Amino acid sequence: MSASNTETVPRLTWANFSRLIRLPSQTGTWLLMLPTLWALVLSSRGLPPLRLLVIFALGSFVMRSAGVVLNDLADRSFDRHVARTRQRPLASGELSREHALVVLATLVVVRIEVPELDGHDARSEAGGDHRCRRAQSVPELVLRVLRLRPVLRRRLADPERGFLRVRE
């Protein structure tokens, strides 16, 4: 047997997936979820509806999981040199970068679909100033940011006036 035959090919298994999203350690999820649930309790002046508790708890779990996957993607080469993080699936080579990107994309899609549990379409609120006037408490700020996008795009595309020009 040659050395290339003994190497393990990265595979997306349940064990690797659960370690990637840090399923055994949920401290970060609680740190994200508790203030959210407290805000729900305060806004409902008591016990909020169970469906909202489930939606916000699920959203906290999914976004925290996406955050740790993104962190592992960013730090995968550094994590190999740190004893505490050396055994993480990306750092150890048990999962590939592509596996982590698929997991991250899946988590983001799940996050977008979570509000659908309450009959609320999060995709429809992603843009449009007419929605901001009805749904946001600070519509003028949102409108100004939306109006700046074309200006920023032009500035970035113009090498003479752009933000990224090299100064000599």
mmCIF file of C-alpha atoms in Angstrom:
data_model
loop_
_atom_site.group_PDB
_atom_site.id
_atom_site.type_symbol
_atom_site.label_atom_id
_atom_site.label_comp_id
_atom_site.label_asym_id
_atom_site.label_seq_id
_atom_site.Cartn_x
_atom_site.Cartn_y
_atom_site.Cartn_z
ATOM 1 C CA MET A 1 0.000 0.000 0.000
ATOM 2 C CA SER A 2 1.287 3.420 -0.886
ATOM 3 C CA ALA A 3 1.029 6.412 1.398
ATOM 4 C CA SER A 4 -1.675 7.990 -0.762
ATOM 5 C CA ASN A 5 -3.967 4.969 -0.265
ATOM 6 C CA THR A 6 -3.793 5.226 3.523
ATOM 7 C CA GLU A 7 -4.806 8.898 3.649
ATOM 8 C CA THR A 8 -8.367 9.481 4.735
ATOM 9 C CA VAL A 9 -10.646 11.423 2.445
ATOM 10 C CA PRO A 10 -12.612 14.187 4.203
ATOM 11 C CA ARG A 11 -16.239 13.108 4.643
ATOM 12 C CA LEU A 12 -19.254 14.977 5.911
ATOM 13 C CA THR A 13 -20.542 12.590 8.557
ATOM 14 C CA TRP A 14 -22.962 13.330 11.397
ATOM 15 C CA ALA A 15 -20.079 13.206 13.894
ATOM 16 C CA ASN A 16 -18.012 15.720 11.908
ATOM 17 C CA PHE A 17 -21.047 17.920 11.290
ATOM 18 C CA SER A 18 -21.957 18.008 14.987
ATOM 19 C CA ARG A 19 -18.375 18.828 15.942
ATOM 20 C CA LEU A 20 -18.221 21.547 13.253
ATOM 21 C CA ILE A 21 -21.288 23.342 14.650
ATOM 22 C CA ARG A 22 -20.109 22.546 18.205
ATOM 23 C CA LEU A 23 -23.288 20.688 19.089
ATOM 24 C CA PRO A 24 -21.897 19.279 22.379
ATOM 25 C CA SER A 25 -21.068 22.782 23.668
ATOM 26 C CA GLN A 26 -24.028 25.168 23.542
ATOM 27 C CA THR A 27 -22.799 27.975 25.790
ATOM 28 C CA GLY A 28 -22.687 30.398 22.849
ATOM 29 C CA THR A 29 -26.260 29.582 21.906
ATOM 30 C CA TRP A 30 -27.433 30.370 25.434
ATOM 31 C CA LEU A 31 -25.473 33.632 25.447
ATOM 32 C CA LEU A 32 -27.196 34.631 22.219
ATOM 33 C CA MET A 33 -30.630 33.285 23.084
ATOM 34 C CA LEU A 34 -31.152 34.548 26.658
ATOM 35 C CA PRO A 35 -31.193 38.291 25.845
ATOM 36 C CA THR A 36 -33.423 37.527 22.861
ATOM 37 C CA LEU A 37 -35.905 35.596 24.962
ATOM 38 C CA TRP A 38 -35.784 38.266 27.650
ATOM 39 C CA ALA A 39 -36.680 40.872 25.023
ATOM 40 C CA LEU A 40 -39.594 38.686 23.928
ATOM 41 C CA VAL A 41 -40.830 38.439 27.513
ATOM 42 C CA LEU A 42 -40.575 42.200 27.981
ATOM 43 C CA SER A 43 -42.258 43.021 24.675
ATOM 44 C CA SER A 44 -45.164 40.679 25.361
ATOM 45 C CA ARG A 45 -45.443 41.867 28.987
ATOM 46 C CA GLY A 46 -45.407 38.314 30.232
ATOM 47 C CA LEU A 47 -45.175 34.949 28.587
ATOM 48 C CA PRO A 48 -44.811 35.264 24.794
ATOM 49 C CA PRO A 49 -46.536 32.798 22.469
ATOM 50 C CA LEU A 50 -44.810 29.421 22.296
ATOM 51 C CA ARG A 51 -44.344 29.661 18.517
ATOM 52 C CA LEU A 52 -42.283 32.849 18.944
ATOM 53 C CA LEU A 53 -40.150 31.238 21.645
ATOM 54 C CA VAL A 54 -39.461 28.300 19.320
ATOM 55 C CA ILE A 55 -38.685 30.549 16.337
ATOM 56 C CA PHE A 56 -36.252 32.723 18.286
ATOM 57 C CA ALA A 57 -34.603 29.759 20.015
ATOM 58 C CA LEU A 58 -34.158 27.983 16.687
ATOM 59 C CA GLY A 59 -32.870 31.177 15.069
ATOM 60 C CA SER A 60 -30.325 31.637 17.877
ATOM 61 C CA PHE A 61 -29.097 28.064 17.499
ATOM 62 C CA VAL A 62 -28.824 28.283 13.712
ATOM 63 C CA MET A 63 -27.030 31.652 13.684
ATOM 64 C CA ARG A 64 -24.621 30.632 16.424
ATOM 65 C CA SER A 65 -23.859 27.455 14.477
ATOM 66 C CA ALA A 66 -23.269 29.491 11.314
ATOM 67 C CA GLY A 67 -20.982 31.786 13.287
ATOM 68 C CA VAL A 68 -18.761 28.978 14.546
ATOM 69 C CA VAL A 69 -18.543 27.471 11.051
ATOM 70 C CA LEU A 70 -17.509 30.862 9.672
ATOM 71 C CA ASN A 71 -14.958 31.222 12.478
ATOM 72 C CA ASP A 72 -13.519 27.782 11.733
ATOM 73 C CA LEU A 73 -13.280 28.641 8.032
ATOM 74 C CA ALA A 74 -11.418 31.848 8.797
ATOM 75 C CA ASP A 75 -9.058 30.273 11.345
ATOM 76 C CA ARG A 76 -8.528 26.802 9.880
ATOM 77 C CA SER A 77 -4.808 27.251 9.135
ATOM 78 C CA PHE A 78 -4.170 28.978 12.475
ATOM 79 C CA ASP A 79 -6.166 26.389 14.456
ATOM 80 C CA ARG A 80 -3.771 23.637 13.364
ATOM 81 C CA HIS A 81 -1.050 25.186 15.531
ATOM 82 C CA VAL A 82 -3.113 25.659 18.709
ATOM 83 C CA ALA A 83 -3.501 22.675 21.032
ATOM 84 C CA ARG A 84 -7.083 23.555 22.041
ATOM 85 C CA THR A 85 -8.352 23.898 18.450
ATOM 86 C CA ARG A 86 -6.140 21.394 16.637
ATOM 87 C CA GLN A 87 -8.819 18.672 16.717
ATOM 88 C CA ARG A 88 -11.603 20.737 15.118
ATOM 89 C CA PRO A 89 -12.850 19.090 11.912
ATOM 90 C CA LEU A 90 -11.501 21.730 9.512
ATOM 91 C CA ALA A 91 -8.147 22.138 11.239
ATOM 92 C CA SER A 92 -7.586 18.386 11.457
ATOM 93 C CA GLY A 93 -8.583 17.777 7.835
ATOM 94 C CA GLU A 94 -11.605 15.614 8.704
ATOM 95 C CA LEU A 95 -13.745 18.071 6.718
ATOM 96 C CA SER A 96 -12.815 20.061 3.644
ATOM 97 C CA ARG A 97 -13.388 23.758 3.069
ATOM 98 C CA GLU A 98 -16.141 22.850 0.611
ATOM 99 C CA HIS A 99 -17.934 20.772 3.249
ATOM 100 C CA ALA A 100 -17.888 23.734 5.629
ATOM 101 C CA LEU A 101 -19.179 26.072 2.912
ATOM 102 C CA VAL A 102 -22.067 23.678 2.191
ATOM 103 C CA VAL A 103 -22.908 23.509 5.913
ATOM 104 C CA LEU A 104 -22.691 27.312 6.198
ATOM 105 C CA ALA A 105 -24.922 27.846 3.158
ATOM 106 C CA THR A 106 -27.436 25.341 4.522
ATOM 107 C CA LEU A 107 -27.524 27.102 7.887
ATOM 108 C CA VAL A 108 -28.062 30.473 6.217
ATOM 109 C CA VAL A 109 -30.935 29.064 4.127
ATOM 110 C CA VAL A 110 -32.467 27.539 7.264
ATOM 111 C CA ARG A 111 -32.133 30.912 9.005
ATOM 112 C CA ILE A 112 -33.944 32.620 6.152
ATOM 113 C CA GLU A 113 -36.741 30.052 6.325
ATOM 114 C CA VAL A 114 -37.187 30.104 10.144
ATOM 115 C CA PRO A 115 -39.513 33.162 10.131
ATOM 116 C CA GLU A 116 -41.726 31.249 7.692
ATOM 117 C CA LEU A 117 -42.797 29.161 10.684
ATOM 118 C CA ASP A 118 -44.797 32.193 11.760
ATOM 119 C CA GLY A 119 -46.099 32.985 8.285
ATOM 120 C CA HIS A 120 -43.572 35.803 7.925
ATOM 121 C CA ASP A 121 -41.465 36.006 4.753
ATOM 122 C CA ALA A 122 -37.995 37.278 5.675
ATOM 123 C CA ARG A 123 -36.928 37.384 2.027
ATOM 124 C CA SER A 124 -39.501 40.054 1.237
ATOM 125 C CA GLU A 125 -38.037 42.367 3.872
ATOM 126 C CA ALA A 126 -34.527 42.246 2.481
ATOM 127 C CA GLY A 127 -34.894 45.460 0.506
ATOM 128 C CA GLY A 128 -37.182 48.203 -0.659
ATOM 129 C CA ASP A 129 -37.691 51.489 1.110
ATOM 130 C CA HIS A 130 -41.502 51.234 0.969
ATOM 131 C CA ARG A 131 -41.292 48.345 3.431
ATOM 132 C CA CYS A 132 -38.929 50.278 5.691
ATOM 133 C CA ARG A 133 -41.406 53.087 6.108
ATOM 134 C CA ARG A 134 -43.977 50.661 7.495
ATOM 135 C CA ALA A 135 -41.749 48.263 9.443
ATOM 136 C CA GLN A 136 -38.768 50.214 10.750
ATOM 137 C CA SER A 137 -38.595 52.761 13.508
ATOM 138 C CA VAL A 138 -35.710 54.558 11.784
ATOM 139 C CA PRO A 139 -36.793 54.654 8.117
ATOM 140 C CA GLU A 140 -34.763 57.732 7.190
ATOM 141 C CA LEU A 141 -31.476 56.061 8.116
ATOM 142 C CA VAL A 142 -32.395 52.954 6.126
ATOM 143 C CA LEU A 143 -33.394 55.071 3.139
ATOM 144 C CA ARG A 144 -30.116 56.973 3.214
ATOM 145 C CA VAL A 145 -28.107 53.754 3.286
ATOM 146 C CA LEU A 146 -30.135 52.382 0.365
ATOM 147 C CA ARG A 147 -29.521 55.583 -1.595
ATOM 148 C CA LEU A 148 -25.761 55.427 -0.915
ATOM 149 C CA ARG A 149 -25.301 51.997 -2.489
ATOM 150 C CA PRO A 150 -25.020 53.242 -6.117
ATOM 151 C CA VAL A 151 -22.605 55.974 -5.037
ATOM 152 C CA LEU A 152 -20.395 53.497 -3.210
ATOM 153 C CA ARG A 153 -20.510 51.126 -6.156
ATOM 154 C CA ARG A 154 -19.372 53.904 -8.547
ATOM 155 C CA ARG A 155 -16.603 54.977 -6.159
ATOM 156 C CA LEU A 156 -15.271 51.444 -5.860
ATOM 157 C CA ALA A 157 -15.312 50.978 -9.650
ATOM 158 C CA ASP A 158 -13.463 54.239 -10.418
ATOM 159 C CA PRO A 159 -9.696 53.769 -9.925
ATOM 160 C CA GLU A 160 -9.054 57.535 -9.807
ATOM 161 C CA ARG A 161 -11.585 58.418 -7.101
ATOM 162 C CA GLY A 162 -12.157 55.001 -5.570
ATOM 163 C CA PHE A 163 -11.636 54.037 -1.957
ATOM 164 C CA LEU A 164 -9.119 51.377 -2.871
ATOM 165 C CA ARG A 165 -6.685 53.474 -4.895
ATOM 166 C CA VAL A 166 -2.992 53.121 -4.159
ATOM 167 C CA ARG A 167 -1.375 56.264 -2.816
ATOM 168 C CA GLU A 168 2.125 56.919 -3.957
#
